[in-house]
Every structure is written in structure tokens, then in C-alpha cells.
PDB file of C-alpha atoms and ligand atoms in Angstrom:
ATOM      1  CA  MET L   1       5.619 -12.613 -13.319  1.00  0.00           C
ATOM      2  CA  SER L   2       2.185 -12.846 -15.043  1.00  0.00           C
ATOM      3  CA  LYS L   3      -1.060 -12.163 -13.582  1.00  0.00           C
ATOM      4  CA  LYS L   4      -2.492 -15.574 -13.015  1.00  0.00           C
ATOM      5  CA  THR L   5      -5.532 -15.344 -10.825  1.00  0.00           C
ATOM      6  CA  TYR L   6      -8.879 -14.117 -12.069  1.00  0.00           C
ATOM      7  CA  SER L   7     -11.849 -13.303  -9.305  1.00  0.00           C
ATOM      8  CA  THR L   8     -15.081 -11.217  -9.313  1.00  0.00           C
ATOM      9  CA  ILE L   9     -15.427  -9.533  -5.933  1.00  0.00           C
ATOM     10  CA  LYS L  10     -18.919  -7.863  -4.907  1.00  0.00           C
ATOM     11  CA  ILE L  11     -18.397  -4.641  -3.147  1.00  0.00           C
ATOM     12  CA  GLY L  12     -21.372  -2.544  -1.550  1.00  0.00           C
ATOM     13  CA  LEU L  13     -21.562   0.902  -1.759  1.00  0.00           C
ATOM     14  CA  ILE L  14     -23.744   2.209   1.670  1.00  0.00           C
ATOM     15  CA  GLY L  15     -24.671   5.672   2.932  1.00  0.00           C
ATOM     16  CA  ASP L  16     -27.629   7.977   2.959  1.00  0.00           C
ATOM     17  CA  ALA L  17     -28.744   9.462  -0.383  1.00  0.00           C
ATOM     18  CA  ARG L  18     -27.004  12.408  -1.938  1.00  0.00           C
ATOM     19  CA  VAL L  19     -23.774  11.757  -0.224  1.00  0.00           C
ATOM     20  CA  GLY L  20     -22.085  10.988  -3.526  1.00  0.00           C
ATOM     21  CA  LYS L  21     -22.007   6.950  -3.886  1.00  0.00           C
ATOM     22  CA  THR L  22     -22.997   7.303  -7.770  1.00  0.00           C
ATOM     23  CA  SER L  23     -20.377  10.235  -8.034  1.00  0.00           C
ATOM     24  CA  LEU L  24     -17.367   8.126  -6.468  1.00  0.00           C
ATOM     25  CA  VAL L  25     -18.097   5.262  -8.425  1.00  0.00           C
ATOM     26  CA  ARG L  26     -18.404   7.144 -11.860  1.00  0.00           C
ATOM     27  CA  ARG L  27     -15.246   8.718 -10.984  1.00  0.00           C
ATOM     28  CA  PHE L  28     -13.411   5.411 -10.285  1.00  0.00           C
ATOM     29  CA  VAL L  29     -14.751   3.832 -13.040  1.00  0.00           C
ATOM     30  CA  THR L  30     -14.864   6.363 -15.834  1.00  0.00           C
ATOM     31  CA  ASN L  31     -12.622   9.332 -13.993  1.00  0.00           C
ATOM     32  CA  LEU L  32     -15.345  11.981 -14.904  1.00  0.00           C
ATOM     33  CA  PHE L  33     -17.360  14.028 -12.687  1.00  0.00           C
ATOM     34  CA  ASP L  34     -20.527  14.756 -14.139  1.00  0.00           C
ATOM     35  CA  PRO L  35     -22.372  17.490 -11.534  1.00  0.00           C
ATOM     36  CA  SER L  36     -25.737  16.919 -13.692  1.00  0.00           C
ATOM     37  CA  TYR L  37     -25.688  13.294 -13.310  1.00  0.00           C
ATOM     38  CA  GLN L  38     -29.319  12.086 -12.224  1.00  0.00           C
ATOM     39  CA  ILE L  39     -30.314  10.366  -9.481  1.00  0.00           C
ATOM     40  CA  THR L  40     -29.926   6.991 -10.131  1.00  0.00           C
ATOM     41  CA  LEU L  41     -33.481   5.062  -9.600  1.00  0.00           C
ATOM     42  CA  GLY L  42     -32.477   1.284  -9.865  1.00  0.00           C
ATOM     43  CA  THR L  43     -29.538  -0.475  -8.590  1.00  0.00           C
ATOM     44  CA  THR L  44     -26.723  -0.021 -10.893  1.00  0.00           C
ATOM     45  CA  ILE L  45     -23.812  -2.872 -11.330  1.00  0.00           C
ATOM     46  CA  MET L  46     -20.572  -1.289 -12.480  1.00  0.00           C
ATOM     47  CA  LYS L  47     -17.397  -3.342 -13.143  1.00  0.00           C
ATOM     48  CA  LYS L  48     -13.786  -2.277 -13.083  1.00  0.00           C
ATOM     49  CA  ASN L  49     -10.652  -4.633 -13.342  1.00  0.00           C
ATOM     50  CA  VAL L  50      -8.046  -3.746 -10.653  1.00  0.00           C
ATOM     51  CA  GLU L  51      -4.710  -5.593  -9.888  1.00  0.00           C
ATOM     52  CA  TYR L  52      -3.556  -6.713  -6.430  1.00  0.00           C
ATOM     53  CA  LEU L  53      -0.002  -8.194  -6.152  1.00  0.00           C
ATOM     54  CA  THR L  54      -0.079 -10.949  -8.797  1.00  0.00           C
ATOM     55  CA  HIS L  55      -3.675 -11.230  -9.122  1.00  0.00           C
ATOM     56  CA  ASN L  56      -6.411  -9.663 -11.646  1.00  0.00           C
ATOM     57  CA  VAL L  57      -9.555  -8.724  -9.573  1.00  0.00           C
ATOM     58  CA  THR L  58     -12.930  -7.798 -11.182  1.00  0.00           C
ATOM     59  CA  LEU L  59     -14.720  -5.560  -8.610  1.00  0.00           C
ATOM     60  CA  GLN L  60     -18.515  -5.894  -8.999  1.00  0.00           C
ATOM     61  CA  ILE L  61     -19.819  -2.435  -7.582  1.00  0.00           C
ATOM     62  CA  TRP L  62     -23.151  -2.375  -6.570  1.00  0.00           C
ATOM     63  CA  ASP L  63     -24.840   1.208  -6.342  1.00  0.00           C
ATOM     64  CA  ILE L  64     -28.124   1.030  -4.677  1.00  0.00           C
ATOM     65  CA  GLY L  65     -29.786   3.983  -6.653  1.00  0.00           C
ATOM     66  CA  GLY L  66     -32.579   6.008  -5.283  1.00  0.00           C
ATOM     67  CA  GLN L  67     -33.776   3.559  -2.444  1.00  0.00           C
ATOM     68  CA  GLU L  68     -31.413   4.403   0.227  1.00  0.00           C
ATOM     69  CA  VAL L  69     -34.664   5.127   2.723  1.00  0.00           C
ATOM     70  CA  PHE L  70     -36.190   1.562   2.059  1.00  0.00           C
ATOM     71  CA  LYS L  71     -34.188  -0.394   5.062  1.00  0.00           C
ATOM     72  CA  GLN L  72     -36.107  -3.528   3.828  1.00  0.00           C
ATOM     73  CA  ILE L  73     -34.414  -3.727   0.492  1.00  0.00           C
ATOM     74  CA  ARG L  74     -31.211  -3.478   1.922  1.00  0.00           C
ATOM     75  CA  SER L  75     -30.495  -6.848   2.914  1.00  0.00           C
ATOM     76  CA  LYS L  76     -31.118  -8.203  -0.679  1.00  0.00           C
ATOM     77  CA  TYR L  77     -28.777  -5.447  -1.961  1.00  0.00           C
ATOM     78  CA  PHE L  78     -25.852  -6.529   0.467  1.00  0.00           C
ATOM     79  CA  PHE L  79     -26.010 -10.315  -0.338  1.00  0.00           C
ATOM     80  CA  GLY L  80     -22.576 -11.641  -1.213  1.00  0.00           C
ATOM     81  CA  SER L  81     -20.739  -8.753  -0.683  1.00  0.00           C
ATOM     82  CA  SER L  82     -16.974  -9.174   0.538  1.00  0.00           C
ATOM     83  CA  GLY L  83     -16.813  -5.550   1.720  1.00  0.00           C
ATOM     84  CA  ALA L  84     -18.126  -1.869   1.478  1.00  0.00           C
ATOM     85  CA  LEU L  85     -17.625   1.449   0.915  1.00  0.00           C
ATOM     86  CA  ALA L  86     -19.665   3.457   3.683  1.00  0.00           C
ATOM     87  CA  VAL L  87     -20.080   6.952   2.507  1.00  0.00           C
ATOM     88  CA  CYS L  88     -21.320  10.111   4.152  1.00  0.00           C
ATOM     89  CA  ASP L  89     -21.283  13.948   3.246  1.00  0.00           C
ATOM     90  CA  ALA L  90     -18.551  15.257   5.196  1.00  0.00           C
ATOM     91  CA  SER L  91     -20.480  18.628   5.277  1.00  0.00           C
ATOM     92  CA  ASN L  92     -23.737  16.863   6.655  1.00  0.00           C
ATOM     93  CA  ARG L  93     -23.466  15.799  10.092  1.00  0.00           C
ATOM     94  CA  THR L  94     -26.825  13.650   9.952  1.00  0.00           C
ATOM     95  CA  THR L  95     -24.995  11.583   7.187  1.00  0.00           C
ATOM     96  CA  PHE L  96     -22.151  10.708   9.599  1.00  0.00           C
ATOM     97  CA  ASP L  97     -24.365   9.944  12.165  1.00  0.00           C
ATOM     98  CA  ASN L  98     -26.295   7.537  10.069  1.00  0.00           C
ATOM     99  CA  ILE L  99     -23.125   5.591   9.286  1.00  0.00           C
ATOM    100  CA  PRO L 100     -23.690   3.020  12.153  1.00  0.00           C
ATOM    101  CA  SER L 101     -27.171   2.116  11.056  1.00  0.00           C
ATOM    102  CA  TRP L 102     -25.878   1.202   7.397  1.00  0.00           C
ATOM    103  CA  VAL L 103     -23.057  -0.900   9.177  1.00  0.00           C
ATOM    104  CA  GLU L 104     -25.409  -2.548  11.411  1.00  0.00           C
ATOM    105  CA  SER L 105     -27.817  -3.721   8.206  1.00  0.00           C
ATOM    106  CA  PHE L 106     -24.783  -4.619   6.468  1.00  0.00           C
ATOM    107  CA  TYR L 107     -23.199  -6.980   9.058  1.00  0.00           C
ATOM    108  CA  ASN L 108     -26.659  -8.292   9.539  1.00  0.00           C
ATOM    109  CA  GLU L 109     -26.796  -9.704   6.024  1.00  0.00           C
ATOM    110  CA  VAL L 110     -23.109 -10.453   5.193  1.00  0.00           C
ATOM    111  CA  GLY L 111     -21.122 -10.609   8.756  1.00  0.00           C
ATOM    112  CA  GLU L 112     -18.408  -8.389   9.953  1.00  0.00           C
ATOM    113  CA  LYS L 113     -16.717  -7.997   6.248  1.00  0.00           C
ATOM    114  CA  PRO L 114     -14.254  -5.109   5.476  1.00  0.00           C
ATOM    115  CA  ILE L 115     -15.692  -1.545   5.334  1.00  0.00           C
ATOM    116  CA  ILE L 116     -14.111   1.774   4.683  1.00  0.00           C
ATOM    117  CA  PHE L 117     -15.610   4.762   5.646  1.00  0.00           C
ATOM    118  CA  LEU L 118     -15.500   7.722   3.520  1.00  0.00           C
ATOM    119  CA  ALA L 119     -16.055  11.413   4.128  1.00  0.00           C
ATOM    120  CA  ASN L 120     -16.894  12.482   0.860  1.00  0.00           C
ATOM    121  CA  LYS L 121     -17.252  15.923  -0.563  1.00  0.00           C
ATOM    122  CA  CYS L 122     -13.663  17.170   1.440  1.00  0.00           C
ATOM    123  CA  ASP L 123     -13.401  19.818  -1.338  1.00  0.00           C
ATOM    124  CA  LEU L 124     -16.178  21.982   0.437  1.00  0.00           C
ATOM    125  CA  ALA L 125     -14.932  24.477   2.656  1.00  0.00           C
ATOM    126  CA  ASP L 126     -17.046  24.002   5.696  1.00  0.00           C
ATOM    127  CA  LEU L 127     -16.758  20.357   6.984  1.00  0.00           C
ATOM    128  CA  SER L 128     -18.722  19.181   9.930  1.00  0.00           C
ATOM    129  CA  VAL L 129     -16.994  15.725  10.464  1.00  0.00           C
ATOM    130  CA  SER L 130     -13.295  15.806  11.623  1.00  0.00           C
ATOM    131  CA  GLU L 131     -10.470  13.286  11.687  1.00  0.00           C
ATOM    132  CA  LYS L 132     -11.020  12.534  15.135  1.00  0.00           C
ATOM    133  CA  ASP L 133     -14.761  11.688  14.489  1.00  0.00           C
ATOM    134  CA  LEU L 134     -13.517   8.961  11.921  1.00  0.00           C
ATOM    135  CA  GLN L 135     -10.849   7.556  14.204  1.00  0.00           C
ATOM    136  CA  ASP L 136     -13.559   7.109  16.740  1.00  0.00           C
ATOM    137  CA  LEU L 137     -15.748   5.430  14.074  1.00  0.00           C
ATOM    138  CA  VAL L 138     -13.182   3.072  12.938  1.00  0.00           C
ATOM    139  CA  SER L 139     -12.492   2.431  16.640  1.00  0.00           C
ATOM    140  CA  LYS L 140     -15.746   0.806  17.362  1.00  0.00           C
ATOM    141  CA  TYR L 141     -15.403  -1.831  14.179  1.00  0.00           C
ATOM    142  CA  LYS L 142     -13.187  -4.440  13.426  1.00  0.00           C
ATOM    143  CA  LYS L 143     -11.644  -4.479   9.686  1.00  0.00           C
ATOM    144  CA  THR L 144     -12.121  -0.536   8.988  1.00  0.00           C
ATOM    145  CA  GLU L 145     -10.311   1.989   7.882  1.00  0.00           C
ATOM    146  CA  PHE L 146     -11.376   5.886   7.081  1.00  0.00           C
ATOM    147  CA  LEU L 147     -10.495   8.291   4.369  1.00  0.00           C
ATOM    148  CA  PHE L 148     -11.613  11.564   3.194  1.00  0.00           C
ATOM    149  CA  THR L 149     -12.520  11.879  -0.496  1.00  0.00           C
ATOM    150  CA  SER L 150     -13.932  14.137  -3.251  1.00  0.00           C
ATOM    151  CA  ALA L 151     -15.467  12.627  -6.300  1.00  0.00           C
ATOM    152  CA  LYS L 152     -15.512  16.243  -7.808  1.00  0.00           C
ATOM    153  CA  ASP L 153     -11.730  16.703  -7.462  1.00  0.00           C
ATOM    154  CA  GLY L 154     -10.674  13.015  -7.293  1.00  0.00           C
ATOM    155  CA  THR L 155      -8.974  13.131  -4.023  1.00  0.00           C
ATOM    156  CA  ASN L 156      -8.724   9.506  -2.567  1.00  0.00           C
ATOM    157  CA  VAL L 157     -10.955   7.803  -4.912  1.00  0.00           C
ATOM    158  CA  GLU L 158      -8.396   5.257  -6.290  1.00  0.00           C
ATOM    159  CA  LYS L 159      -6.989   4.725  -2.559  1.00  0.00           C
ATOM    160  CA  SER L 160     -10.817   3.923  -1.544  1.00  0.00           C
ATOM    161  CA  PHE L 161     -10.987   1.059  -3.768  1.00  0.00           C
ATOM    162  CA  SER L 162      -7.544  -0.221  -3.712  1.00  0.00           C
ATOM    163  CA  ASN L 163      -7.480  -0.140   0.309  1.00  0.00           C
ATOM    164  CA  LEU L 164     -10.690  -2.000   0.503  1.00  0.00           C
ATOM    165  CA  VAL L 165      -9.461  -4.452  -2.249  1.00  0.00           C
ATOM    166  CA  ARG L 166      -6.334  -5.120   0.256  1.00  0.00           C
ATOM    167  CA  LEU L 167      -8.615  -5.264   3.392  1.00  0.00           C
ATOM    168  CA  MET L 168     -11.090  -7.919   1.774  1.00  0.00           C
ATOM    169  CA  ILE L 169      -8.092  -9.982   0.518  1.00  0.00           C
ATOM    170  CA  GLU L 170      -6.530 -10.277   3.945  1.00  0.00           C
ATOM    171  CA  ASP L 171      -9.986 -11.032   5.404  1.00  0.00           C
ATOM    172  CA  GLU L 172     -10.958 -13.909   3.339  1.00  0.00           C
ATOM    173  CA  ASP L 173      -8.968 -16.229   0.863  1.00  0.00           C
ATOM    174  CA  ILE L 174     -10.766 -15.050  -2.351  1.00  0.00           C
ATOM    175  CA  LEU L 175      -7.807 -15.471  -4.870  1.00  0.00           C
TER     176      LEU L 175
HETATM  177  P1  G3D R   1     -25.821   9.461  -4.220  1.00  0.00           P
HETATM  178  O1  G3D R   1     -25.555   8.530  -5.217  1.00  0.00           O
HETATM  179  O2  G3D R   1     -25.135   9.171  -2.860  1.00  0.00           O
HETATM  180  O3  G3D R   1     -27.089   9.633  -4.071  1.00  0.00           O
HETATM  181  P2  G3D R   1     -24.760  11.417  -5.804  1.00  0.00           P
HETATM  182  O4  G3D R   1     -25.071  10.868  -4.378  1.00  0.00           O
HETATM  183  O5  G3D R   1     -23.539  10.916  -6.500  1.00  0.00           O
HETATM  184  O6  G3D R   1     -26.035  11.509  -6.742  1.00  0.00           O
HETATM  185  O7  G3D R   1     -24.137  12.892  -5.547  1.00  0.00           O
HETATM  186  C1  G3D R   1     -25.300  13.983  -5.033  1.00  0.00           C
HETATM  187  C2  G3D R   1     -24.770  15.334  -5.227  1.00  0.00           C
HETATM  188  O8  G3D R   1     -23.485  15.662  -4.478  1.00  0.00           O
HETATM  189  C3  G3D R   1     -24.564  15.824  -6.630  1.00  0.00           C
HETATM  190  O9  G3D R   1     -24.895  16.884  -6.800  1.00  0.00           O
HETATM  191  C4  G3D R   1     -23.220  15.487  -6.792  1.00  0.00           C
HETATM  192  O10 G3D R   1     -22.848  16.475  -7.902  1.00  0.00           O
HETATM  193  C5  G3D R   1     -22.786  16.031  -5.672  1.00  0.00           C
HETATM  194  N1  G3D R   1     -21.121  15.491  -5.450  1.00  0.00           N
HETATM  195  C6  G3D R   1     -20.922  14.052  -5.603  1.00  0.00           C
HETATM  196  N2  G3D R   1     -19.954  13.954  -4.688  1.00  0.00           N
HETATM  197  C7  G3D R   1     -19.210  15.136  -4.496  1.00  0.00           C
HETATM  198  C8  G3D R   1     -18.002  15.671  -4.079  1.00  0.00           C
HETATM  199  O11 G3D R   1     -16.805  15.180  -4.120  1.00  0.00           O
HETATM  200  N3  G3D R   1     -17.819  17.157  -3.979  1.00  0.00           N
HETATM  201  C9  G3D R   1     -18.860  17.974  -4.086  1.00  0.00           C
HETATM  202  N4  G3D R   1     -18.812  19.403  -3.947  1.00  0.00           N
HETATM  203  N5  G3D R   1     -20.121  17.789  -4.693  1.00  0.00           N
HETATM  204  C10 G3D R   1     -20.222  16.323  -4.528  1.00  0.00           C
HETATM  205  P3  G3D R   1     -26.090  17.592  -7.943  1.00  0.00           P
HETATM  206  O12 G3D R   1     -26.218  18.910  -7.205  1.00  0.00           O
HETATM  207  O13 G3D R   1     -25.189  17.834  -9.027  1.00  0.00           O
HETATM  208  O14 G3D R   1     -27.167  16.655  -8.012  1.00  0.00           O
HETATM  209 MG1   MG R   2     -26.821   7.504  -6.107  1.00  0.00          MG
END
């Protein structure tokens, strides 16, 4: 059957600085990992076309850039998002502990939209975030799932975005 519907869906990338948000979206959009990639200064919007069932969907992925610390700019950045990837660094416990604050800011702007929690950098040897930690986090929120990812070796990067697309489409009649 031919693909018939075209939609644009905005996705937010949330989480502390240095957890790997820009690297994840770069890996997803260009399938490259560049360890020398510069810290993003302004918000970057990247697009990628994906297919879901019989539909064509354009993902518009918003990368917050180097302004993660400024809570007051978060609301503008989240506006209009249908879902988010909430990223922590699996080797840095503080970035996991800060996730609820990101979720709160996101929900305040857009309501309880789907979120996939990503414990990134799972290629590293010493991880301080466990599967149980992520299960406990997911059990606190509706419409959430989790994955361990690596922007470096590509683990679960495609799946992060495709699972989020599924959750967003199940959540609202976007198509
Ligand atoms: P941010 O956009 O969340 O701020 P970046 O994070 O994508 O800029 O990544 C921050 C640093 O983490 C970068 O290191 C990047 O290479 C590294 N990184 C991102 N994802 C992974 C991963 O999955 N595994 C590992 N091992 N490192 C990762 P540098 O030192 O290059 O600035
Ligand atoms: Mg970045």
C-alpha cells in the first residue's frame, strides 16, 4: 500500500548538558559519531523523515544547545512538542537524578506527553544507572519507556526515535 499521510511532529531533546543529546540526534540523522563535535551554542532543529505503518512522518527534532542550565528558556523550547527523549549519562548519577526536574518543566508546558528515558553512554564500563533505576522512573509517569543507548556505537538510537514515534501516535491522533 502506498504511504498516504504526511505529518510533521516536533520532538524535544531534554536533559543536562554533556549527556549526549547532540550526539544522539547526530547519530540518528546522519549516522555519524564525531567525538570532536562542538558544544552547541544555539538551538538546532534537525529533520528526518520516518515511516510508521502506512504513514510518512517528518520528525522535527529540537536540540536545546548549550543553554540547558537556564530553566527560564525551557518553556519556549518545549512549546508544541508531541513528545520527548529525556537523556541522562548512564555513567553520571547526577544527570539521572535531574531527570524529574526536566520532566516537570516539559509537562508544565505541553502536558503529559510521551517520553522515552534514555540512559546514554552505555558503551562505558562503569555505569551508575541500573535497569531497576529506570524501571522505577518509568513507573512514576504515564506514557513512558526507557532504553540504554550509545551515540558512540549506535546502540538503540534508531529504536529510541521509532519507539517515541509509536508512543506519540498512540497518544494523540496526529496522523
Ligand atoms: P549534549 O548535547 O547533551 O551536551 P554532547 O552532549 O552530544 O555534546 O556529548 C557530550 C560528550 O559526551 C561528548 O564528549 C561526546 O562525544 C560524548 N558522548 C556522547 N554520547 C556518547 C556515548 O554514547 N558514549 C560515549 N562514550 N561518549 C558519548 P567530547 O569529549 O567529545 O566533548
Ligand atoms: Mg548539545
